[in-house]
C-alpha cells in the first residue's frame, strides 16, 4: 500500500491526515501528489465529485508554502461560497499542525469589510469566488503579484456559471511564472480551451472516468407524465420510509415550489438554491447534516456545496440537459463506499436524454414501475413493525400501563393490532392519488411546450459585435437566472444588442440577475424592449443561423 509519506508528504501534513483518518491516498491524490510534490508545473486533473480533489491540490499547496513570507502565495478559485467555505474548512484541517499558516475564504454575500480586515492581517492561502475576489482587487485589498500557485477548482462549474472572463481577468494580475492547477469533474471542449489559454504545457491526470458505474450506485428510471411528476416523487419517497435524500430540480423557482409542496404534505423537506441568503443556506445545510431534514430539494449549482456522506437517494425530479450534470448529481450518493440509489422521474420526451446519460457514463438505467399505493403502505407497515418491536418497555411507566390495560381490556389482541395498523397507515387509506402513475400510451399528453404568446420582450446590450449569437444569449440568460432553457425563446441578435422573450413572471428574476452585472469590465444591462422590430417572429433557427453566418 502506498502511503502519503511514500509519495513525499512531510510529517506535519501526514500527522494531520492520521488524525482525520485518511489512511491512504485516493487515486487522484496519488497521481496528483506524485507530480506536484516533486515538480513545478501546470496541471490539469480530471476526477469526479467525491474523489478527494481538495487534498489532491491542498496538500501540495500547503507543503510548498513558506509561512515566513507574508503575502498570498496560493489562490484557490471556486464557483460558489459554499465550496469556498468547504475548501477553507478542509484546508484548515490539513494544516492543523501548521498554526502559523493563514487560510482565508472570501465570497460574495458576506461583509466585505470583515473580509478586508482579515486580509490586512496577512494571508498565505486565499480561497475565493471570482466575483468577490475581483471586488477586493479593485479596492486594492488583495495583491496577487507574488502568487505561486493558482488552483481552479470545479473548473467546469465555473465555466457553466460564466466565470471564465473573470478568471482570466484575475490571472492577468498574477505572475507569469506561477503554476496553475485546474481541477474539474468533467472535461468539455471549453475546459480544454480554458486550459490552453491559461496554462503552459500542463501535466494531465485523469482518474475514474467511469467511476459512477463502479460506485455502488443503482440507477432507476420511472416514466410518468408531466402532470404526475409530483405524485410520482411522493410515491418514490413514501416507498422508502428511511430515505435521506436529495431531490434535484432545474430551476430555483421549481426547487422552491417542490420543497413547499413537500412541506405542506408533511415531509421534512427544505429548499437549497441561490436566492436564499447565505445564512439561510447554512441553516438548511446544518439541518440536513443533522438529519432534521429528510429531503433536501436543490438546484444543481447550490448542490455543489453538499458534502454529506450518507445520502441514500438522489432523485432527479427533472433531468438535466447535460449528461455530466447527471453524474454530478448522482455522485452525491454512494459516497465513502456506501450503496446508493439514483432515481429518475422522466416523461417519454426525456428518452433521448436517458440514452445519452447511459452512453456517456456507461451505466444502465433500469426501467422500473412506479409502485402502487398498496406497495407503499406495505413498506411503511414493515418498517413500523420493525421499529415497534425495538421499543423498550419502560418500567417507570408501569402505572400508565395498568390504566391502558384496564381501558383496553375488552379488546382482543387482533382488535388491538387492527387499531394500531389503522392509526399507522391512515394516510395511505385516503382516496387521493391511488391511481397508477406509470405512463401509459393512452395517457400520453402531446408534450410540445406551449410558448406563452404574452411573453415579455427583453433587450440586453450585447450583440453580434460582442460575439454573441442566439445560443450565447440564451446561455447567458439561462446561466444567470437558472430559468429553464425552454422558457427563454425568440432570441434575436443584432449588432449592438439582443432580444429575447420570457413569461412576465420571470421579469423580476431576470432583472435581479442582471443587476450590477459586469462581464469583461463592461456593465451588462437588461431592459424591457419597446422595439417593434423585436416582435417579429424570428423565423426558424436554421435560417437565422445562416443569416448570422453570412453577416460575420
Ligand atoms: P471532491 O472535491 O473530489 O468532490 P473532496 O475533496 O470534497 O472531494 O473529498 C470528499 C470526501 O472524502 C471528504 O469528506 C474528504 O474528507 C474525504 N477524503 C478525501 N481524501 C480522503 C482519503 N485519502 N481518505 C479518506 N477520506 C478522504
Ligand atoms: Mg471538490
Coordinates of C-alpha atoms and ligand atoms in Angstrom, one line a residue:
X1 CA 0.0 0.0 0.0
X2 CA 1.3 3.4 -1.0
X3 CA 1.0 6.0 1.9
X4 CA 1.1 9.7 1.7
X5 CA 4.5 9.7 3.2
X6 CA 5.7 7.3 0.5
X7 CA 4.6 10.0 -2.0
X8 CA 6.8 12.5 -0.3
X9 CA 4.4 14.3 2.1
X10 CA 6.0 16.0 5.1
X11 CA 5.3 14.7 8.6
X12 CA 3.3 17.8 9.7
X13 CA 0.7 17.0 7.0
X14 CA 0.9 13.2 7.4
X15 CA 0.1 13.7 11.1
X16 CA -2.9 15.8 10.4
X17 CA -4.2 13.2 7.9
X18 CA -3.7 10.5 10.5
X19 CA -5.9 12.5 12.8
X20 CA -8.5 12.8 10.1
X21 CA -8.4 9.0 9.4
X22 CA -7.1 9.3 5.9
X23 CA -5.3 6.0 5.7
X24 CA -4.2 6.0 2.1
X25 CA -4.4 8.5 -0.8
X26 CA -7.3 8.2 -3.2
X27 CA -6.3 7.7 -6.9
X28 CA -6.5 11.3 -7.8
X29 CA -4.4 12.2 -4.7
X30 CA -1.8 9.7 -5.5
X31 CA -1.4 10.9 -9.1
X32 CA -1.5 14.5 -8.2
X33 CA 1.0 14.3 -5.3
X34 CA 3.3 12.2 -7.5
X35 CA 3.5 15.2 -9.8
X36 CA 3.0 18.3 -7.6
X37 CA 5.2 17.3 -4.7
X38 CA 8.2 16.9 -7.0
X39 CA 8.0 19.4 -9.8
X40 CA 6.9 22.9 -10.5
X41 CA 4.3 22.6 -13.3
X42 CA 0.9 23.4 -14.5
X43 CA -1.6 20.6 -14.1
X44 CA -5.0 19.6 -15.4
X45 CA -6.8 17.0 -13.3
X46 CA -10.0 15.2 -14.2
X47 CA -11.7 13.4 -11.4
X48 CA -15.3 13.1 -10.3
X49 CA -17.1 14.5 -7.3
X50 CA -16.2 12.8 -4.1
X51 CA -12.8 11.5 -5.2
X52 CA -10.8 13.7 -2.8
X53 CA -9.7 16.6 -5.1
X54 CA -9.4 19.1 -2.3
X55 CA -6.5 17.2 -0.7
X56 CA -5.1 16.5 -4.2
X57 CA -4.3 20.2 -4.6
X58 CA -4.5 21.2 -0.9
X59 CA -1.6 19.1 0.3
X60 CA 0.9 20.0 -2.3
X61 CA 0.0 23.6 -1.9
X62 CA 0.4 23.5 1.9
X63 CA 3.7 21.7 1.6
X64 CA 5.3 24.2 -0.7
X65 CA 4.3 27.4 1.1
X66 CA 6.5 29.4 3.3
X67 CA 4.7 30.9 6.3
X68 CA 7.5 33.4 6.9
X69 CA 6.7 35.2 3.7
X70 CA 3.8 37.4 4.5
X71 CA 1.8 37.5 1.2
X72 CA -0.7 35.5 -0.7
X73 CA 1.2 32.5 -2.2
X74 CA -1.7 30.3 -3.0
X75 CA -5.1 31.2 -4.5
X76 CA -8.0 28.7 -4.8
X77 CA -10.8 29.9 -7.0
X78 CA -14.1 28.1 -6.7
X79 CA -17.6 28.8 -8.1
X80 CA -19.8 29.2 -5.0
X81 CA -19.5 30.4 -1.5
X82 CA -20.4 27.0 -0.1
X83 CA -17.5 25.5 -1.9
X84 CA -15.2 28.2 -0.7
X85 CA -16.2 27.6 2.9
X86 CA -15.9 23.9 2.4
X87 CA -12.5 24.1 0.9
X88 CA -11.3 26.5 3.5
X89 CA -12.5 24.2 6.3
X90 CA -10.9 21.2 4.7
X91 CA -7.6 23.0 4.2
X92 CA -7.6 24.2 7.9
X93 CA -7.8 20.5 8.9
X94 CA -4.9 19.5 6.7
X95 CA -2.9 22.5 8.1
X96 CA -3.8 21.6 11.8
X97 CA -0.1 21.3 12.6
X98 CA 0.9 24.5 10.8
X99 CA -0.5 27.1 13.1
X100 CA 1.4 30.0 11.5
X101 CA -0.2 29.4 8.2
X102 CA -3.2 31.6 7.5
X103 CA -6.0 30.4 5.2
X104 CA -9.0 32.6 4.4
X105 CA -12.1 32.2 2.3
X106 CA -13.8 35.2 0.7
X107 CA -17.0 35.2 -1.2
X108 CA -20.0 37.4 -2.1
X109 CA -22.9 37.9 0.3
X110 CA -20.6 38.2 3.3
X111 CA -19.5 41.5 4.8
X112 CA -16.6 42.8 2.7
X113 CA -15.2 45.0 5.5
X114 CA -14.8 42.0 7.7
X115 CA -13.1 40.2 4.9
X116 CA -10.8 43.2 4.3
X117 CA -9.8 43.2 7.9
X118 CA -8.8 39.6 7.9
X119 CA -6.9 40.1 4.6
X120 CA -4.9 43.0 6.1
X121 CA -3.6 40.8 8.9
X122 CA -1.8 38.7 6.2
X123 CA -3.0 35.6 4.4
X124 CA -1.0 32.8 2.8
X125 CA -3.8 31.0 1.1
X126 CA -6.9 32.7 -0.2
X127 CA -10.0 30.7 -1.2
X128 CA -12.3 32.9 -3.3
X129 CA -15.2 33.2 -5.7
X130 CA -14.1 35.1 -8.8
X131 CA -16.7 37.9 -8.3
X132 CA -15.8 38.8 -4.7
X133 CA -12.1 38.5 -5.4
X134 CA -12.4 41.0 -8.3
X135 CA -14.2 43.4 -5.9
X136 CA -11.4 43.1 -3.4
X137 CA -8.7 43.5 -6.0
X138 CA -10.4 46.6 -7.3
X139 CA -10.3 48.0 -3.8
X140 CA -6.6 47.1 -3.6
X141 CA -7.2 44.8 -0.7
X142 CA -5.8 41.8 -2.4
X143 CA -2.5 41.7 -4.3
X144 CA -1.5 38.7 -6.3
X145 CA 1.8 39.9 -7.7
X146 CA 3.7 37.2 -5.8
X147 CA 1.3 34.4 -6.3
X148 CA 3.0 31.0 -6.7
X149 CA 0.1 28.7 -7.3
X150 CA -3.4 29.3 -8.6
X151 CA -5.9 26.4 -8.2
X152 CA -9.1 26.5 -10.3
X153 CA -11.4 24.1 -8.5
X154 CA -14.6 22.8 -10.2
X155 CA -13.4 24.5 -13.3
X156 CA -16.3 23.1 -15.3
X157 CA -18.8 24.6 -13.0
X158 CA -17.0 27.9 -13.1
X159 CA -17.4 27.8 -16.9
X160 CA -21.1 26.9 -16.6
X161 CA -21.6 29.8 -14.4
X162 CA -19.9 32.1 -16.8
X163 CA -16.9 32.9 -14.7
X164 CA -14.3 32.3 -17.4
X165 CA -13.8 36.0 -18.2
X166 CA -13.5 36.9 -14.5
X167 CA -10.9 34.2 -14.0
X168 CA -8.9 35.4 -17.0
X169 CA -9.0 38.9 -15.7
X170 CA -7.9 37.8 -12.3
X171 CA -5.0 35.8 -13.7
X172 CA -3.8 38.8 -15.6
X173 CA -2.8 40.3 -12.2
X174 CA -0.6 37.3 -11.3
X175 CA 3.0 36.5 -12.1
X176 CA 3.6 34.8 -15.5
X177 CA 5.7 32.1 -13.8
X178 CA 3.2 30.9 -11.2
X179 CA 1.8 27.4 -11.5
X180 CA -1.9 26.9 -12.4
X181 CA -3.6 23.7 -11.3
X182 CA -7.0 23.1 -12.8
X183 CA -9.4 20.5 -11.3
X184 CA -12.6 19.5 -12.9
X185 CA -15.1 16.7 -12.8
X186 CA -15.8 16.8 -16.5
X187 CA -13.7 17.8 -19.5
X188 CA -15.9 19.5 -22.1
X189 CA -14.2 21.2 -25.0
X190 CA -14.4 24.6 -23.3
X191 CA -12.3 23.4 -20.5
X192 CA -9.6 22.3 -23.0
X193 CA -9.8 25.8 -24.4
X194 CA -9.5 27.3 -21.0
X195 CA -6.5 25.1 -20.2
X196 CA -4.8 26.1 -23.5
X197 CA -5.4 29.7 -22.8
X198 CA -4.3 29.8 -19.2
X199 CA -1.5 27.2 -18.9
X200 CA 1.8 26.2 -20.3
X201 CA 2.2 22.5 -21.1
X202 CA 0.2 21.2 -18.2
X203 CA 0.7 17.7 -16.9
X204 CA -2.6 15.9 -17.3
X205 CA -4.0 13.3 -14.9
X206 CA -7.4 11.6 -15.1
X207 CA -9.0 9.1 -12.8
X208 CA -12.2 7.2 -12.6
X209 CA -13.7 8.2 -15.8
X210 CA -16.3 5.5 -15.3
X211 CA -16.5 5.7 -11.6
X212 CA -20.2 6.3 -11.2
X213 CA -20.7 3.0 -12.9
X214 CA -18.3 1.3 -10.5
X215 CA -19.6 3.2 -7.5
X216 CA -22.3 1.0 -5.9
X217 CA -25.0 3.4 -7.3
X218 CA -28.1 1.8 -8.7
X219 CA -29.8 3.9 -11.4
X220 CA -33.6 3.6 -11.8
X221 CA -35.9 5.2 -14.3
X222 CA -39.6 5.9 -13.6
X223 CA -41.6 7.1 -16.5
X224 CA -44.7 9.1 -15.9
X225 CA -46.5 12.2 -17.4
X226 CA -45.6 15.8 -16.5
X227 CA -48.9 16.1 -14.7
X228 CA -48.0 13.2 -12.4
X229 CA -44.4 14.1 -11.7
X230 CA -45.0 15.4 -8.2
X231 CA -47.3 12.4 -7.3
X232 CA -44.5 10.1 -8.5
X233 CA -42.0 11.9 -6.4
X234 CA -44.1 11.3 -3.3
X235 CA -44.6 7.6 -4.2
X236 CA -40.9 7.1 -4.6
X237 CA -40.2 8.8 -1.3
X238 CA -43.0 7.0 0.5
X239 CA -41.8 3.6 -0.5
X240 CA -38.5 4.3 1.3
X241 CA -39.5 5.2 4.8
X242 CA -35.9 5.6 5.8
X243 CA -35.0 7.9 2.9
X244 CA -32.3 10.5 3.4
X245 CA -32.2 12.1 0.0
X246 CA -31.5 14.9 -2.3
X247 CA -34.1 16.0 -4.9
X248 CA -32.8 17.9 -7.9
X249 CA -34.8 20.4 -9.9
X250 CA -33.7 22.5 -12.8
X251 CA -34.7 26.0 -11.7
X252 CA -34.7 27.9 -8.4
X253 CA -38.5 28.5 -8.8
X254 CA -39.2 24.9 -9.2
X255 CA -36.9 24.0 -6.3
X256 CA -38.7 26.3 -4.0
X257 CA -42.2 25.2 -5.2
X258 CA -41.4 21.5 -4.8
X259 CA -40.0 22.0 -1.3
X260 CA -43.0 24.0 -0.3
X261 CA -45.4 21.3 -1.5
X262 CA -43.5 18.6 0.2
X263 CA -43.5 20.5 3.5
X264 CA -47.3 21.1 3.1
X265 CA -47.7 17.4 2.6
X266 CA -46.0 16.6 5.8
X267 CA -42.4 15.8 4.7
X268 CA -39.3 17.1 6.4
X269 CA -38.0 19.0 3.4
X270 CA -36.3 22.2 2.6
X271 CA -35.1 24.1 -0.5
X272 CA -31.5 25.0 -1.3
X273 CA -30.9 27.5 -4.0
X274 CA -29.2 30.7 -4.9
X275 CA -32.0 33.0 -3.9
X276 CA -31.5 32.1 -0.2
X277 CA -29.3 34.3 1.9
X278 CA -26.0 32.7 2.9
X279 CA -27.3 32.4 6.4
X280 CA -30.5 30.6 5.3
X281 CA -28.4 28.2 3.2
X282 CA -26.1 27.4 6.1
X283 CA -29.1 26.7 8.3
X284 CA -30.6 24.4 5.7
X285 CA -27.4 22.6 5.3
X286 CA -26.9 22.2 9.0
X287 CA -30.4 20.7 9.5
X288 CA -29.8 18.4 6.6
X289 CA -26.5 17.3 8.0
X290 CA -28.1 16.7 11.4
X291 CA -30.8 14.7 9.9
X292 CA -33.5 17.1 10.9
X293 CA -34.4 17.1 7.3
X294 CA -35.3 14.0 5.3
X295 CA -35.3 15.6 1.8
X296 CA -33.2 18.4 0.5
X297 CA -34.6 19.9 -2.7
X298 CA -31.8 21.6 -4.6
X299 CA -30.6 23.3 -7.8
X300 CA -27.5 21.9 -9.4
X301 CA -25.5 24.9 -8.6
X302 CA -26.5 25.1 -4.9
X303 CA -25.9 21.4 -4.5
X304 CA -22.2 21.8 -5.4
X305 CA -21.6 22.5 -1.7
X306 CA -23.3 19.5 -0.4
X307 CA -20.7 17.4 1.4
X308 CA -22.9 14.9 3.3
X309 CA -21.8 11.4 3.2
X310 CA -24.7 9.1 3.9
X311 CA -27.3 10.3 1.4
X312 CA -29.3 7.2 0.4
X313 CA -31.1 8.5 -2.6
X314 CA -30.7 11.1 -5.3
X315 CA -33.9 11.9 -7.1
X316 CA -33.9 13.7 -10.4
X317 CA -37.2 15.5 -10.3
X318 CA -36.3 16.6 -13.8
X319 CA -33.3 15.5 -15.8
X320 CA -30.5 18.0 -16.6
X321 CA -29.6 18.7 -20.2
X322 CA -26.0 17.6 -19.8
X323 CA -25.2 14.0 -19.0
X324 CA -22.2 15.3 -17.0
X325 CA -24.6 17.1 -14.6
X326 CA -26.4 13.7 -14.1
X327 CA -23.0 12.4 -13.0
X328 CA -22.5 15.2 -10.5
X329 CA -25.9 14.8 -9.0
X330 CA -25.7 11.0 -8.7
X331 CA -22.3 11.3 -7.1
X332 CA -24.0 12.8 -4.0
X333 CA -25.0 9.3 -3.0
X334 CA -22.9 6.2 -2.9
X335 CA -20.1 8.1 -1.2
X336 CA -17.4 6.5 1.1
X337 CA -18.1 3.0 -0.2
X338 CA -21.8 3.1 0.7
X339 CA -24.6 1.9 -1.6
X340 CA -26.9 4.5 -3.1
X341 CA -29.8 4.9 -5.5
X342 CA -30.3 7.4 -8.2
X343 CA -33.9 7.7 -9.2
X344 CA -35.0 9.5 -12.4
X345 CA -38.5 10.8 -12.8
X346 CA -38.9 11.1 -16.6
X347 CA -41.5 11.6 -19.3
X348 CA -41.4 10.0 -22.7
X349 CA -39.8 13.1 -24.1
X350 CA -36.8 12.5 -21.9
X351 CA -35.8 9.3 -23.6
X352 CA -33.1 10.9 -25.7
X353 CA -31.5 12.3 -22.6
X354 CA -31.7 9.0 -20.8
X355 CA -29.8 7.2 -23.6
X356 CA -27.2 9.9 -23.7
X357 CA -26.7 9.5 -19.9
X358 CA -26.3 5.8 -20.3
X359 CA -23.8 6.1 -23.1
X360 CA -21.7 8.9 -21.6
X361 CA -21.5 7.3 -18.2
X362 CA -21.5 3.7 -19.3
X363 CA -24.3 2.8 -16.9
X364 CA -27.7 1.2 -17.3
X365 CA -30.8 3.0 -16.2
X366 CA -33.1 0.2 -15.0
X367 CA -36.7 0.9 -16.1
X368 CA -39.0 0.4 -13.1
X369 CA -42.7 0.5 -12.4
X370 CA -43.8 3.3 -10.1
X371 CA -45.0 1.5 -7.0
X372 CA -48.7 1.5 -6.3
X373 CA -50.2 2.9 -3.2
X374 CA -50.6 -0.6 -1.7
X375 CA -46.9 -1.3 -2.0
X376 CA -46.1 1.9 -0.3
X377 CA -48.5 1.1 2.5
X378 CA -46.8 -2.3 2.9
X379 CA -43.4 -0.8 3.0
X380 CA -44.4 1.5 5.8
X381 CA -46.0 -1.2 7.7
X382 CA -43.0 -3.5 7.7
X383 CA -40.8 -0.6 8.8
X384 CA -43.3 0.2 11.6
X385 CA -43.4 -3.5 12.7
X386 CA -39.6 -3.5 12.9
X387 CA -39.4 -0.3 14.9
X388 CA -42.4 -1.4 17.1
X389 CA -40.5 -4.5 18.1
X390 CA -37.5 -2.5 19.1
X391 CA -39.3 -0.2 21.6
X392 CA -38.0 -1.0 25.1
X393 CA -40.8 -1.0 27.7
X394 CA -40.1 1.5 30.4
X395 CA -40.6 0.3 34.0
X396 CA -41.2 3.9 35.2
X397 CA -44.4 4.0 33.1
X398 CA -45.9 1.0 34.9
X399 CA -48.8 2.9 36.4
X400 CA -49.9 4.0 32.9
X401 CA -49.7 0.5 31.5
X402 CA -52.2 -0.5 34.2
X403 CA -54.6 2.2 33.1
X404 CA -54.3 1.2 29.5
X405 CA -54.7 -2.4 30.3
X406 CA -57.9 -1.7 32.1
X407 CA -59.2 0.6 29.4
X408 CA -58.5 -1.7 26.5
X409 CA -59.4 -4.9 28.4
X410 CA -62.4 -5.6 26.3
X411 CA -60.4 -5.7 23.0
X412 CA -58.8 -8.9 21.6
X413 CA -55.2 -8.9 20.5
X414 CA -56.5 -8.9 16.9
X415 CA -58.6 -5.8 17.6
X416 CA -55.7 -4.0 19.1
X417 CA -53.4 -4.8 16.1
X418 CA -56.2 -3.7 13.7
X419 CA -56.5 -0.4 15.6
X420 CA -52.7 0.2 15.6
X421 CA -52.5 -0.5 11.9
X422 CA -55.3 1.9 11.1
X423 CA -53.6 4.5 13.1
X424 CA -50.2 4.0 11.4
X425 CA -51.5 3.8 7.9
X426 CA -54.2 6.4 8.0
X427 CA -52.6 8.5 5.3
X428 CA -52.5 5.6 2.9
X429 CA -56.2 4.9 3.3
X430 CA -57.1 8.3 1.9
X431 CA -58.5 8.3 -1.6
X432 CA -56.0 10.7 -3.0
X433 CA -53.5 9.5 -5.6
X434 CA -54.5 5.9 -5.6
X435 CA -54.2 5.7 -9.3
X436 CA -51.5 4.2 -11.4
X437 CA -48.8 6.8 -12.1
X438 CA -46.9 4.9 -14.8
X439 CA -47.1 6.5 -18.1
X440 CA -49.3 4.6 -20.5
X441 CA -49.6 5.4 -24.1
X442 CA -53.3 6.4 -23.7
X443 CA -52.4 8.9 -21.1
X444 CA -49.6 10.4 -23.1
X445 CA -50.0 14.1 -23.4
X446 CA -48.8 15.8 -26.5
X447 CA -45.9 17.5 -24.9
X448 CA -44.8 20.3 -27.1
X449 CA -44.1 23.1 -24.6
X450 CA -46.6 25.8 -25.0
X451 CA -44.9 29.1 -25.8
X452 CA -46.6 31.9 -23.9
X453 CA -47.9 34.3 -26.5
X454 CA -48.0 37.0 -23.9
X455 CA -44.2 36.8 -23.2
X456 CA -42.3 40.0 -22.5
X457 CA -39.6 41.1 -24.8
X458 CA -36.3 41.8 -23.1
X459 CA -33.3 43.6 -24.5
X460 CA -29.7 43.3 -23.4
X461 CA -26.8 45.5 -24.5
X462 CA -24.6 42.8 -26.1
X463 CA -24.9 41.6 -29.6
X464 CA -23.0 40.3 -32.6
X465 CA -20.4 42.9 -32.2
X466 CA -19.5 41.2 -28.9
X467 CA -19.6 37.8 -30.4
X468 CA -22.9 36.9 -29.0
X469 CA -25.1 34.6 -31.2
X470 CA -28.5 33.4 -30.2
X471 CA -27.1 30.4 -28.4
X472 CA -24.7 32.6 -26.4
X473 CA -27.5 34.9 -25.4
X474 CA -29.7 32.0 -24.3
X475 CA -26.8 30.5 -22.3
X476 CA -26.1 33.9 -20.7
X477 CA -29.7 34.4 -19.6
X478 CA -30.2 30.8 -18.5
X479 CA -26.9 30.7 -16.7
X480 CA -27.6 33.9 -14.8
X481 CA -31.2 33.3 -14.0
X482 CA -31.5 29.5 -13.8
X483 CA -34.7 29.8 -15.8
X484 CA -35.5 26.7 -17.8
X485 CA -33.8 26.9 -21.2
X486 CA -37.2 26.3 -22.9
X487 CA -38.7 29.3 -21.2
X488 CA -36.3 31.7 -22.9
X489 CA -37.2 31.9 -26.5
X490 CA -37.4 34.0 -29.7
X491 CA -33.8 35.1 -29.3
X492 CA -32.7 37.6 -31.9
X493 CA -29.3 39.2 -32.0
X494 CA -28.4 42.4 -33.6
X495 CA -25.2 44.3 -33.9
X496 CA -25.2 46.1 -30.6
X497 CA -28.0 44.4 -28.7
X498 CA -30.1 41.3 -28.5
X499 CA -33.7 40.5 -27.7
X500 CA -35.3 37.5 -26.1
X501 CA -38.8 36.6 -24.8
X502 CA -39.8 35.2 -21.5
X503 CA -43.0 35.0 -19.5
X504 CA -43.9 38.1 -17.4
X505 CA -43.5 36.1 -14.2
X506 CA -39.8 35.9 -14.9
X507 CA -39.3 39.6 -15.1
X508 CA -38.2 40.1 -11.6
X509 CA -35.8 37.2 -11.7
X510 CA -34.2 38.4 -15.0
X511 CA -33.8 42.0 -13.7
X512 CA -32.3 40.8 -10.5
X513 CA -29.8 38.5 -12.3
X514 CA -28.6 41.4 -14.5
X515 CA -28.4 43.9 -11.6
X516 CA -24.8 45.2 -11.4
X517 CA -23.6 42.6 -13.8
X518 CA -20.1 43.2 -15.2
X519 CA -18.6 41.0 -17.8
X520 CA -15.1 41.9 -19.1
X521 CA -15.2 45.1 -17.2
X522 CA -18.4 46.0 -19.0
X523 CA -21.7 46.6 -17.5
X524 CA -24.3 44.3 -19.0
X525 CA -27.8 45.6 -18.7
X526 CA -31.3 44.4 -19.4
X527 CA -34.4 46.4 -20.1
X528 CA -37.8 45.7 -21.5
X529 CA -37.8 46.2 -25.2
X530 CA -40.1 48.7 -26.9
X531 CA -38.8 47.9 -30.3
X532 CA -41.5 46.9 -32.9
X533 CA -38.8 45.0 -34.8
X534 CA -38.4 42.8 -31.8
X535 CA -41.9 41.5 -32.2
X536 CA -41.2 39.8 -35.5
X537 CA -41.4 36.1 -35.3
X538 CA -37.8 35.2 -35.5
X539 CA -38.4 32.5 -38.2
X540 CA -36.8 29.2 -37.9
X541 CA -33.4 28.9 -36.2
X542 CA -31.7 27.4 -39.2
X543 CA -32.4 30.3 -41.5
X544 CA -31.4 32.6 -38.7
X545 CA -28.1 30.8 -38.2
X546 CA -27.4 31.1 -41.9
X547 CA -28.1 34.8 -41.9
X548 CA -25.9 35.1 -38.9
X549 CA -23.0 33.3 -40.5
X550 CA -23.2 35.3 -43.7
X551 CA -23.1 38.5 -41.9
X552 CA -19.9 37.7 -40.0
Ligands
LIG1 P1 -14.1 16.2 -4.4 O1 -13.6 17.6 -4.3 O2 -13.3 15.4 -5.4 O3 -15.6 16.2 -4.6 P2 -13.5 16.1 -1.6 O4 -12.1 16.7 -1.6 O5 -14.6 17.1 -1.2 O6 -13.8 15.5 -3.0 O7 -13.5 14.8 -0.7 C1 -14.7 14.0 -0.5 C2 -14.7 13.4 0.9 O8 -13.6 12.4 1.0 C3 -14.4 14.4 2.0 O9 -15.3 14.2 3.1 C4 -12.9 14.1 2.4 O10 -12.7 14.5 3.8 C5 -12.8 12.6 2.2 N1 -11.5 12.2 1.8 C6 -10.6 12.8 0.9 N2 -9.5 12.1 0.8 C7 -9.6 11.0 1.6 C8 -8.7 10.0 1.9 N3 -7.5 9.8 1.4 N4 -9.1 9.0 2.8 C9 -10.4 9.2 3.4 N5 -11.2 10.2 3.1 C10 -10.8 11.1 2.3
LIG2 MG1 -14.2 19.5 -4.5

